[in-house]
Amino acid sequence: MSDVIERRSSGIPGDTTGFHQAVHSPGLAALDEIAATYSLENIHQLAEAGRQVIWGGRSWESPLVFACDTIPVAHDQLWATDSRRSEATAEDHFQVPGEFCSMIKAMIGRLHADRDRHIKKVLHFGSGCEPVNAVFELARRDGYDIHTIETVSAFTPEEKRPHAVAFLVRELHRVAVWLTGRPADEDRVAEEIRRKNSVIRKVKHLVELRAVHPFYVSASRTRQIFMGSMHGYGDLDAFGAALDLLIGELEALEPLPLPPSYIPLVIAGGVGNQRILDAIEESHGVIVGWVMNGTYEYREDVPPLESLAHYVLDAQGRGDLGEAVGASVSYRRTLVEEAVRRTGARGIVSASLIGCPYASMMQQLERDHFKQIGVPLIAIDTDVHREPPTEEQITRIKAFMEMLA
């Protein structure tokens, strides 16, 4: 393994501990290769060549979408490039206020700019945030074919009644008819569920191994892996093979104690800007717990469409997937508290998008809750653009880390 990893000094005078850091990782290289195929332009080329491609459908519903021979495109690709131009289109053409959520503005501006291209179908869940619903209604005017999965909610186990599951099963059959002209092929959906569960188990195992070797896979690369657990970058088999390589590398490492000055942290939400994650690690922060979307397995003891329905309703009740499935704004703090207790983290980084009403309320509830129980928390507000974070953001992160030290 000498060509793959090296042992680095912690840089602390008198400290003889160290950590493993990847120098050349076949697993990370394979991950880069599969992620590169998931660029927006590559996906547009597939659509132009005749493949069925849709916006959305890359989350909990992806087993059904893949079973319908359809490529789901994550909404984050709408702001992957030219996000400032898309935002300007939203403000100038659609008169969206400048202070509004950058994600919403980038979505509506990009859909408008791409209205004459080949990806014309959009799938979304009806209980998503209301501004997203408005985006898709405006996209309908631009000629997009919008399909809404009608919503049903169950915030407690008692509310997950059979009629709610049956309602969602009917809605999922409607999705299959919309995509293929016929009801869902349940055998294929079941196979896709098994494939996705396999990937989810690998991601969970990898994250457990990373907790022992947190610098071998950086925080920004770990976020990339979490994103892949949702959609597999369009190829679950290739993504799973990359995970296998990376797991093998981590399992071959000898355990090393972390330097005592390194501070374990839990991250809640998606910190989209890599430089912020880098600043945390440069300030001796070690991210040992993540509260991210899509890390729970699907049931395999029920028919496949019922399994998808159970997944949605269970996600609502535990706060997973957030507004994407209509989860209560107050539920994520429970998952964050569990992660802090499980990992022994000494602080929390809570992330949200500037101007997002859902995330802003959730973040304030987390501030109040963790202040009461004595766990330090820093709230980071970001936008969807690729520019480096502001000096103020970096300074706040470093000050938070110094306080914890």
Short mmCIF file of C-alpha atoms in Angstrom, two decimals:
data_model
loop_
_atom_site.label_atom_id
_atom_site.label_comp_id
_atom_site.label_asym_id
_atom_site.label_seq_id
_atom_site.Cartn_x
_atom_site.Cartn_y
_atom_site.Cartn_z
CA MET A 1 0.00 0.00 0.00
CA SER A 2 3.02 2.32 -0.06
CA ASP A 3 1.89 3.80 -3.38
CA VAL A 4 -1.60 4.44 -2.06
CA ILE A 5 -1.23 5.99 1.38
CA GLU A 6 1.30 7.68 3.54
CA ARG A 7 1.48 8.43 7.24
CA ARG A 8 1.48 12.17 7.85
CA SER A 9 2.61 13.95 11.01
CA SER A 10 -0.12 15.90 12.71
CA GLY A 11 2.13 18.94 12.74
CA ILE A 12 1.79 19.40 16.48
CA PRO A 13 5.10 19.88 18.32
CA GLY A 14 5.90 16.89 20.46
CA ASP A 15 3.02 14.86 19.03
CA THR A 16 4.05 11.45 17.72
CA THR A 17 0.63 10.45 16.42
CA GLY A 18 -0.34 10.79 12.78
CA PHE A 19 -2.98 9.98 10.25
CA HIS A 20 -3.37 8.18 6.95
CA GLN A 21 -3.93 10.32 3.89
CA ALA A 22 -4.49 9.12 0.34
CA VAL A 23 -1.64 9.77 -2.09
CA HIS A 24 -2.92 7.68 -4.99
CA SER A 25 -6.24 5.99 -4.36
CA PRO A 26 -7.70 3.68 -7.02
CA GLY A 27 -11.09 4.00 -5.34
CA LEU A 28 -11.11 7.78 -5.43
CA ALA A 29 -9.86 7.74 -9.02
CA ALA A 30 -12.71 5.40 -10.00
CA LEU A 31 -15.16 7.67 -8.17
CA ASP A 32 -13.90 10.67 -10.15
CA GLU A 33 -14.30 8.75 -13.40
CA ILE A 34 -17.91 7.76 -12.77
CA ALA A 35 -18.82 11.24 -11.42
CA ALA A 36 -17.38 12.86 -14.58
CA THR A 37 -19.91 10.97 -16.71
CA TYR A 38 -22.75 12.61 -14.79
CA SER A 39 -22.12 16.14 -16.04
CA LEU A 40 -25.06 18.05 -17.44
CA GLU A 41 -23.60 18.21 -20.95
CA ASN A 42 -22.97 14.45 -21.03
CA ILE A 43 -26.54 13.83 -19.93
CA HIS A 44 -27.87 16.21 -22.58
CA GLN A 45 -25.89 14.23 -25.17
CA LEU A 46 -27.57 11.02 -24.02
CA ALA A 47 -30.96 12.69 -24.35
CA GLU A 48 -30.11 13.93 -27.83
CA ALA A 49 -29.08 10.36 -28.76
CA GLY A 50 -32.56 9.10 -27.81
CA ARG A 51 -32.24 8.06 -24.17
CA GLN A 52 -35.15 9.06 -21.94
CA VAL A 53 -33.89 11.57 -19.38
CA ILE A 54 -35.89 13.48 -16.78
CA TRP A 55 -35.25 16.21 -14.26
CA GLY A 56 -35.78 14.80 -10.77
CA GLY A 57 -36.45 11.21 -9.83
CA ARG A 58 -32.94 10.71 -8.46
CA SER A 59 -33.89 10.40 -4.78
CA TRP A 60 -36.10 7.84 -3.01
CA GLU A 61 -37.98 7.12 -6.26
CA SER A 62 -34.86 6.31 -8.32
CA PRO A 63 -35.37 2.48 -8.28
CA LEU A 64 -38.65 2.99 -10.14
CA VAL A 65 -37.14 5.51 -12.56
CA PHE A 66 -34.20 3.25 -13.42
CA ALA A 67 -36.62 0.31 -13.85
CA CYS A 68 -38.40 2.42 -16.47
CA ASP A 69 -35.19 2.72 -18.52
CA THR A 70 -34.96 6.39 -17.64
CA ILE A 71 -31.98 8.46 -16.50
CA PRO A 72 -32.84 10.73 -13.55
CA VAL A 73 -30.92 14.01 -13.32
CA ALA A 74 -30.34 15.54 -9.92
CA HIS A 75 -31.72 19.05 -9.56
CA ASP A 76 -28.28 20.23 -8.42
CA GLN A 77 -27.18 19.93 -12.05
CA LEU A 78 -29.42 22.93 -12.77
CA TRP A 79 -26.89 25.13 -11.01
CA ALA A 80 -23.73 23.13 -11.77
CA THR A 81 -22.69 25.66 -14.44
CA ASP A 82 -23.70 29.22 -15.37
CA SER A 83 -25.52 29.60 -12.07
CA ARG A 84 -25.01 33.37 -11.96
CA ARG A 85 -26.49 33.75 -15.44
CA SER A 86 -29.45 31.56 -14.45
CA GLU A 87 -29.98 33.64 -11.33
CA ALA A 88 -29.93 36.82 -13.39
CA THR A 89 -32.56 35.34 -15.73
CA ALA A 90 -34.79 34.60 -12.75
CA GLU A 91 -34.45 38.14 -11.43
CA ASP A 92 -34.78 39.92 -14.78
CA HIS A 93 -37.25 37.73 -16.70
CA PHE A 94 -39.33 36.26 -13.87
CA GLN A 95 -38.93 39.20 -11.46
CA VAL A 96 -37.82 36.99 -8.55
CA PRO A 97 -36.52 39.21 -5.71
CA GLY A 98 -32.74 39.39 -5.47
CA GLU A 99 -32.67 38.29 -1.83
CA PHE A 100 -34.59 35.07 -2.55
CA CYS A 101 -33.13 31.54 -2.41
CA SER A 102 -30.30 31.16 -4.94
CA MET A 103 -31.28 27.54 -5.61
CA ILE A 104 -34.79 28.52 -6.70
CA LYS A 105 -33.47 31.31 -8.91
CA ALA A 106 -30.86 29.07 -10.52
CA MET A 107 -33.46 26.35 -11.17
CA ILE A 108 -36.01 28.59 -12.83
CA GLY A 109 -33.41 30.47 -14.86
CA ARG A 110 -31.69 27.31 -16.14
CA LEU A 111 -34.95 25.57 -17.06
CA HIS A 112 -35.97 28.65 -19.01
CA ALA A 113 -32.60 28.81 -20.80
CA ASP A 114 -32.76 25.08 -21.68
CA ARG A 115 -36.41 25.10 -22.75
CA ASP A 116 -35.53 24.14 -26.35
CA ARG A 117 -33.23 21.25 -25.42
CA HIS A 118 -34.13 17.54 -25.18
CA ILE A 119 -34.75 17.07 -21.43
CA LYS A 120 -38.39 18.12 -21.23
CA LYS A 121 -39.84 15.92 -18.48
CA VAL A 122 -39.82 16.87 -14.78
CA LEU A 123 -40.80 14.60 -11.89
CA HIS A 124 -41.37 15.93 -8.40
CA PHE A 125 -43.10 15.06 -5.15
CA GLY A 126 -46.05 17.31 -4.38
CA SER A 127 -45.07 18.10 -0.81
CA GLY A 128 -41.75 19.66 -1.77
CA CYS A 129 -41.21 23.28 -0.79
CA GLU A 130 -43.76 25.66 -2.29
CA PRO A 131 -41.21 27.77 -4.25
CA VAL A 132 -40.08 24.60 -6.07
CA ASN A 133 -43.70 23.91 -7.00
CA ALA A 134 -43.88 27.45 -8.39
CA VAL A 135 -40.69 26.84 -10.41
CA PHE A 136 -42.22 23.82 -12.09
CA GLU A 137 -45.49 25.60 -12.80
CA LEU A 138 -43.52 28.32 -14.59
CA ALA A 139 -41.53 25.60 -16.39
CA ARG A 140 -44.82 24.15 -17.61
CA ARG A 141 -45.40 27.43 -19.45
CA ASP A 142 -42.03 26.89 -21.15
CA GLY A 143 -43.25 23.57 -22.54
CA TYR A 144 -41.99 21.13 -19.91
CA ASP A 145 -43.99 17.99 -19.13
CA ILE A 146 -44.43 18.18 -15.35
CA HIS A 147 -45.55 15.08 -13.43
CA THR A 148 -46.42 15.47 -9.77
CA ILE A 149 -46.54 12.59 -7.30
CA GLU A 150 -49.49 13.61 -5.17
CA THR A 151 -48.57 13.94 -1.55
CA VAL A 152 -49.52 11.96 1.52
CA SER A 153 -48.04 12.46 4.97
CA ALA A 154 -47.30 10.34 8.03
CA PHE A 155 -45.26 12.01 10.75
CA THR A 156 -45.70 9.23 13.32
CA PRO A 157 -45.82 5.41 13.03
CA GLU A 158 -49.52 5.54 13.87
CA GLU A 159 -50.19 7.76 10.86
CA LYS A 160 -48.58 5.32 8.42
CA ARG A 161 -51.86 3.58 7.70
CA PRO A 162 -52.47 1.02 4.94
CA HIS A 163 -54.53 3.45 2.88
CA ALA A 164 -51.57 5.91 2.80
CA VAL A 165 -49.26 3.18 1.49
CA ALA A 166 -51.88 2.11 -1.08
CA PHE A 167 -52.33 5.71 -2.23
CA LEU A 168 -48.62 6.09 -2.90
CA VAL A 169 -48.48 2.76 -4.72
CA ARG A 170 -51.16 4.05 -7.11
CA GLU A 171 -49.18 7.26 -7.58
CA LEU A 172 -46.04 5.28 -8.41
CA HIS A 173 -47.92 3.26 -11.01
CA ARG A 174 -48.94 6.59 -12.55
CA VAL A 175 -45.26 7.54 -12.75
CA ALA A 176 -44.49 4.31 -14.62
CA VAL A 177 -47.33 4.92 -17.09
CA TRP A 178 -46.08 8.49 -17.61
CA LEU A 179 -42.56 7.21 -18.37
CA THR A 180 -43.31 4.02 -20.30
CA GLY A 181 -47.01 3.95 -21.20
CA ARG A 182 -47.66 0.90 -19.00
CA PRO A 183 -47.78 -0.07 -15.30
CA ALA A 184 -44.54 -0.63 -13.44
CA ASP A 185 -42.58 -3.83 -14.00
CA GLU A 186 -42.41 -4.78 -10.33
CA ASP A 187 -39.76 -7.45 -10.83
CA ARG A 188 -37.43 -4.83 -12.29
CA VAL A 189 -38.26 -2.36 -9.53
CA ALA A 190 -37.45 -5.04 -6.94
CA GLU A 191 -34.09 -5.67 -8.62
CA GLU A 192 -33.31 -1.94 -8.62
CA ILE A 193 -34.18 -1.76 -4.92
CA ARG A 194 -31.76 -4.61 -4.20
CA ARG A 195 -29.03 -2.84 -6.20
CA LYS A 196 -29.59 0.45 -4.43
CA ASN A 197 -29.67 -1.23 -1.00
CA SER A 198 -26.34 -2.83 -1.83
CA VAL A 199 -24.87 0.59 -2.58
CA ILE A 200 -26.37 2.13 0.56
CA ARG A 201 -24.83 -0.62 2.71
CA LYS A 202 -21.45 0.02 1.10
CA VAL A 203 -21.74 3.76 1.76
CA LYS A 204 -22.62 3.15 5.41
CA HIS A 205 -19.69 0.75 5.82
CA LEU A 206 -17.34 3.20 4.13
CA VAL A 207 -18.46 6.00 6.45
CA GLU A 208 -17.83 3.75 9.47
CA LEU A 209 -14.32 3.03 8.21
CA ARG A 210 -13.76 6.71 7.49
CA ALA A 211 -14.56 7.53 11.12
CA VAL A 212 -11.38 5.60 12.00
CA HIS A 213 -9.37 7.15 9.14
CA PRO A 214 -11.07 10.54 8.62
CA PHE A 215 -8.29 12.09 6.55
CA TYR A 216 -7.96 9.30 4.00
CA VAL A 217 -11.21 10.43 2.37
CA SER A 218 -11.62 14.19 2.69
CA ALA A 219 -14.87 15.79 3.76
CA SER A 220 -15.58 17.08 0.25
CA ARG A 221 -15.03 13.60 -1.23
CA THR A 222 -17.30 12.09 1.43
CA ARG A 223 -20.04 14.50 0.40
CA GLN A 224 -19.51 13.35 -3.19
CA ILE A 225 -20.07 9.76 -2.03
CA PHE A 226 -23.27 10.71 -0.22
CA MET A 227 -24.58 12.30 -3.42
CA GLY A 228 -23.77 9.08 -5.25
CA SER A 229 -25.78 7.06 -2.75
CA MET A 230 -28.86 8.85 -4.08
CA HIS A 231 -28.41 8.36 -7.84
CA GLY A 232 -25.21 6.37 -8.33
CA TYR A 233 -24.16 8.98 -10.92
CA GLY A 234 -26.47 7.18 -13.31
CA ASP A 235 -24.61 3.84 -13.02
CA LEU A 236 -25.09 2.04 -9.70
CA ASP A 237 -22.85 -0.87 -10.70
CA ALA A 238 -19.86 1.35 -11.55
CA PHE A 239 -20.46 3.46 -8.44
CA GLY A 240 -20.64 0.32 -6.27
CA ALA A 241 -17.39 -0.98 -7.80
CA ALA A 242 -15.64 2.31 -6.92
CA LEU A 243 -16.91 1.98 -3.35
CA ASP A 244 -15.57 -1.58 -3.16
CA LEU A 245 -12.11 -0.35 -4.12
CA LEU A 246 -12.20 2.42 -1.55
CA ILE A 247 -13.50 0.11 1.19
CA GLY A 248 -10.65 -2.30 0.46
CA GLU A 249 -8.12 0.50 0.84
CA LEU A 250 -9.56 1.61 4.17
CA GLU A 251 -9.77 -1.93 5.53
CA ALA A 252 -6.06 -2.42 4.80
CA LEU A 253 -5.02 0.54 6.95
CA GLU A 254 -3.73 0.12 10.49
CA PRO A 255 -5.72 2.09 13.09
CA LEU A 256 -3.96 5.27 14.22
CA PRO A 257 -5.07 7.51 17.08
CA LEU A 258 -6.16 11.00 16.15
CA PRO A 259 -4.00 13.80 17.49
CA PRO A 260 -5.62 15.14 20.67
CA SER A 261 -5.98 18.64 19.24
CA TYR A 262 -8.33 17.44 16.49
CA ILE A 263 -11.97 18.26 17.21
CA PRO A 264 -14.73 15.79 16.20
CA LEU A 265 -17.72 17.43 14.52
CA VAL A 266 -21.10 16.51 13.09
CA ILE A 267 -22.30 18.16 9.88
CA ALA A 268 -26.02 18.60 9.36
CA GLY A 269 -27.18 19.36 5.83
CA GLY A 270 -25.33 19.76 2.58
CA VAL A 271 -22.31 22.04 2.69
CA GLY A 272 -22.05 22.50 -1.04
CA ASN A 273 -18.91 24.64 -1.12
CA GLN A 274 -15.77 22.50 -0.96
CA ARG A 275 -13.67 25.38 0.40
CA ILE A 276 -15.82 25.52 3.53
CA LEU A 277 -15.24 21.83 4.17
CA ASP A 278 -11.52 22.34 3.57
CA ALA A 279 -11.45 25.24 6.04
CA ILE A 280 -13.00 23.02 8.71
CA GLU A 281 -10.30 20.40 8.24
CA GLU A 282 -7.52 22.99 8.03
CA SER A 283 -8.70 24.26 11.44
CA HIS A 284 -8.25 20.77 12.96
CA GLY A 285 -11.89 19.83 12.63
CA VAL A 286 -12.62 16.15 12.02
CA ILE A 287 -16.05 15.40 10.58
CA VAL A 288 -17.03 12.13 12.25
CA GLY A 289 -20.80 12.28 11.75
CA TRP A 290 -23.00 13.30 8.83
CA VAL A 291 -26.73 13.94 8.75
CA MET A 292 -27.29 13.68 5.02
CA ASN A 293 -30.12 12.49 2.83
CA GLY A 294 -30.70 8.99 1.60
CA THR A 295 -28.63 6.73 3.87
CA TYR A 296 -31.44 4.39 4.94
CA GLU A 297 -32.19 1.08 3.27
CA TYR A 298 -35.41 0.10 1.54
CA ARG A 299 -37.52 -2.76 2.83
CA GLU A 300 -37.24 -5.97 0.80
CA ASP A 301 -39.93 -7.91 2.70
CA VAL A 302 -42.86 -6.18 0.93
CA PRO A 303 -43.78 -5.69 -2.76
CA PRO A 304 -41.43 -3.17 -4.39
CA LEU A 305 -43.80 -0.25 -4.87
CA GLU A 306 -44.96 -0.68 -1.29
CA SER A 307 -41.30 -0.56 -0.30
CA LEU A 308 -40.93 2.84 -1.99
CA ALA A 309 -44.09 4.05 -0.27
CA HIS A 310 -42.83 2.91 3.13
CA TYR A 311 -39.54 4.65 2.45
CA VAL A 312 -41.24 8.02 1.88
CA LEU A 313 -43.51 7.77 4.90
CA ASP A 314 -40.70 6.58 7.17
CA ALA A 315 -38.48 9.42 5.92
CA GLN A 316 -41.17 11.93 6.87
CA GLY A 317 -41.36 10.48 10.37
CA ARG A 318 -37.62 10.55 11.04
CA GLY A 319 -36.81 13.87 9.34
CA ASP A 320 -34.75 12.35 6.53
CA LEU A 321 -34.87 13.90 3.03
CA GLY A 322 -36.25 17.14 4.46
CA GLU A 323 -38.67 19.17 2.37
CA ALA A 324 -38.12 16.82 -0.57
CA VAL A 325 -40.70 14.48 1.01
CA GLY A 326 -42.47 17.00 3.22
CA ALA A 327 -40.71 16.05 6.46
CA SER A 328 -41.43 18.23 9.48
CA VAL A 329 -39.00 21.12 9.81
CA SER A 330 -38.44 20.21 13.47
CA TYR A 331 -37.32 16.61 12.92
CA ARG A 332 -33.74 16.92 11.68
CA ARG A 333 -32.48 18.02 15.09
CA THR A 334 -33.35 14.55 16.42
CA LEU A 335 -31.09 12.95 13.81
CA VAL A 336 -28.34 15.46 14.59
CA GLU A 337 -28.57 14.78 18.32
CA GLU A 338 -28.35 11.03 17.68
CA ALA A 339 -25.24 11.57 15.55
CA VAL A 340 -23.59 13.68 18.29
CA ARG A 341 -24.32 11.04 20.90
CA ARG A 342 -23.09 8.19 18.68
CA THR A 343 -19.83 9.86 17.65
CA GLY A 344 -18.94 11.89 20.72
CA ALA A 345 -18.71 15.02 18.59
CA ARG A 346 -17.87 18.26 20.38
CA GLY A 347 -19.62 20.59 17.95
CA ILE A 348 -22.12 20.84 15.11
CA VAL A 349 -21.95 22.57 11.73
CA SER A 350 -25.51 23.29 10.59
CA ALA A 351 -25.81 24.22 6.91
CA SER A 352 -28.59 25.91 4.99
CA LEU A 353 -29.19 27.93 1.85
CA ILE A 354 -29.52 31.68 2.16
CA GLY A 355 -33.12 32.72 1.56
CA CYS A 356 -34.62 29.22 1.99
CA PRO A 357 -37.59 29.53 4.39
CA TYR A 358 -37.59 25.82 5.24
CA ALA A 359 -33.87 25.63 6.01
CA SER A 360 -33.83 28.93 7.92
CA MET A 361 -36.56 27.78 10.29
CA MET A 362 -34.93 24.37 10.74
CA GLN A 363 -31.60 26.00 11.53
CA GLN A 364 -33.11 28.32 14.14
CA LEU A 365 -34.79 25.37 15.86
CA GLU A 366 -31.40 23.62 15.94
CA ARG A 367 -29.71 26.70 17.39
CA ASP A 368 -32.23 26.88 20.22
CA HIS A 369 -32.27 23.14 20.91
CA PHE A 370 -28.53 22.58 21.06
CA LYS A 371 -27.95 25.74 23.08
CA GLN A 372 -30.31 24.32 25.70
CA ILE A 373 -28.47 21.01 25.90
CA GLY A 374 -25.01 22.57 25.77
CA VAL A 375 -23.66 21.43 22.40
CA PRO A 376 -21.89 24.23 20.47
CA LEU A 377 -23.31 24.86 16.99
CA ILE A 378 -22.30 27.11 14.12
CA ALA A 379 -24.86 27.92 11.45
CA ILE A 380 -23.41 28.27 7.95
CA ASP A 381 -25.50 29.97 5.26
CA THR A 382 -24.38 29.38 1.69
CA ASP A 383 -25.65 29.79 -1.84
CA VAL A 384 -25.45 27.37 -4.78
CA HIS A 385 -22.73 29.20 -6.67
CA ARG A 386 -19.22 27.84 -7.17
CA GLU A 387 -17.32 30.91 -6.00
CA PRO A 388 -15.06 30.57 -2.96
CA PRO A 389 -16.71 31.35 0.38
CA THR A 390 -16.41 34.84 1.76
CA GLU A 391 -13.64 35.79 4.16
CA GLU A 392 -16.36 36.33 6.77
CA GLN A 393 -17.50 32.71 6.44
CA ILE A 394 -13.95 31.37 6.75
CA THR A 395 -13.26 33.63 9.73
CA ARG A 396 -16.42 32.45 11.50
CA ILE A 397 -15.46 28.80 10.97
CA LYS A 398 -11.95 29.33 12.29
CA ALA A 399 -13.27 31.27 15.30
CA PHE A 400 -15.71 28.45 16.06
CA MET A 401 -12.91 25.89 15.91
CA GLU A 402 -10.72 28.03 18.20
CA MET A 403 -13.58 28.25 20.69
CA LEU A 404 -13.96 24.44 20.72
CA ALA A 405 -10.20 24.02 21.15
#
